């Protein structure tokens, strides 16, 4: 049966058809929907793990035990999971194991633009790269076969356009694969130095076998159109190249991109006068081609930064072309800087710490609270990676102390990010006596990636009620003293201001937990649908102080404040700010 599917849906469907048993992931754009779709197949156990390392280890354990397993993450998640990933190449697996990694060229939703293909070559793990939804579906099934044939985890590398673009997919039915019986195998799975040395030999031999496979697998194919120009490409870049060149060039379309096939590439190059290498991110294929001595053109014509598009490829390789092609839209959308949503539960907190702007350093984290950097709030000093707000804040504290700088450090992190990798930072702050203020903005959901469950939400990915990890108890267990902990409602500015003041004045590690569910949670939206605030124009003096909350529902009209009723959720932050009491709740 044919269905229109995104790449992420197709991966989930293909994995289900391949008899997948266990899947684990941490959400991250553009990979999040892989597990969300997996969760619709009741035959598969699936979970949101607290972070990507845990997800890969859950998959590893399942694969050791003989099940077909899968994990998924965005590119930066593979950095977190790199530890088990590298050693898995040594141990191998028993049941097939596929690790999905989704790159984000152009950084639509990421803090960097790294190219995960180098992880495959670095860890010596076989890698597949689909270029559309049909290939995502078909290749994932192949990936399980390759994993089991070569006793290796397989890296399944996709990118934003493959994950989120929709195309027709011919689907199949599920093949039930029995979980292989587990038998203890200490030399294979216990990576003590003596065993690891032996497994490294196995790994190197496997690499040779995989290279031979790469030369002959149908995942790597040539398309001959009788041209003297040959294009070497992989992933979404193949689709872009097809759009630009169509049948005017020949293609070496690589779907099995580690180990690469030297003979195939050399023969392809020898049969053509000119070779173009078209790929996104880093010159991974091109570097290998050049190592083989292939005279090719690629990166010198293509940008190092951002996503590749057919238009960019056309301009680079067919500059004289009259045709612009692509899907250029005449109308330009007005620029809309990212801001915290109307009714955001983080707004009150940022509004209050912004009052200390000159006296504090704010280390922020990955999540909606990155937007605390945007004026008029404009408080964040740094955002590095998941969990770095607390540990980075400790570094700031120690360096500021050396410099005799008494500015207080406020580390800002979300609930999901705290569970992901903030806890260790908090332990470090307590043990190493860094008197920073850790602010856990607990909105009861993993918000920025689209509302996934986390250890604090009390539900699993499979929809079951479960234990809700108590943030307050966790902080106390990490060594935060009861008198140095505040749990507040961030919609209450007075309470928030008092907690911020107490944190600012504290001489020991201090924690503020702001507790209120994200304004965009379905139930919250329903509950607050009729809650609105309005401005009394008689009372308003046009001082614009309320605008300091940075709420997009607030504007100025004819010199007075005005609220867009459609956007407002009646959080009353602006009402608490207005010195003239000109704003009040006027529910519909
Ligand atoms: S703070 Fe109050 S008085 Fe000032 S502009 Fe806003 S609504 Fe008007
Ligand atoms: S009450 Fe004020 S701050 Fe809250 S959503 Fe409405 S306009 Fe924005």
Coordinates of C-alpha atoms in Angstrom, one line a residue, residues 117 127-131 135 139 214 217-222 231-236 238 251-262 264-265 277 284-286 288:
X117 CA 28.9 11.2 9.2
X127 CA 26.3 4.0 8.1
X128 CA 23.3 4.3 5.8
X129 CA 21.9 7.5 4.4
X130 CA 18.5 7.6 2.8
X131 CA 17.5 10.5 0.5
X135 CA 14.5 5.1 1.1
X139 CA 16.9 1.4 4.2
X214 CA 30.0 -1.4 0.3
X217 CA 25.6 -3.5 -2.1
X218 CA 22.7 -2.1 -4.1
X219 CA 22.5 0.7 -1.5
X220 CA 25.4 2.3 -3.6
X221 CA 24.3 2.6 -7.2
X222 CA 25.3 4.3 -10.4
X231 CA 28.0 13.5 -9.7
X232 CA 28.9 11.8 -6.5
X233 CA 26.3 12.4 -3.9
X234 CA 24.2 11.0 -1.0
X235 CA 21.2 11.8 1.2
X236 CA 19.0 14.8 0.4
X238 CA 21.0 13.5 -4.3
X251 CA 25.2 9.8 -10.7
X252 CA 27.0 7.7 -8.2
X253 CA 24.3 7.7 -5.5
X254 CA 25.7 6.5 -2.2
X255 CA 23.3 5.1 0.4
X256 CA 25.9 3.1 2.3
X257 CA 28.3 5.9 3.3
X258 CA 30.6 4.2 5.7
X259 CA 32.8 2.5 4.8
X260 CA 32.8 4.1 1.4
X261 CA 33.5 2.0 -1.7
X262 CA 36.9 3.0 -3.2
X264 CA 33.3 1.9 -7.2
X265 CA 34.3 5.6 -6.8
X277 CA 30.7 16.0 -5.4
X284 CA 32.9 14.1 3.8
X285 CA 32.5 12.3 0.4
X286 CA 34.8 14.8 -1.3
X288 CA 37.5 10.6 0.7

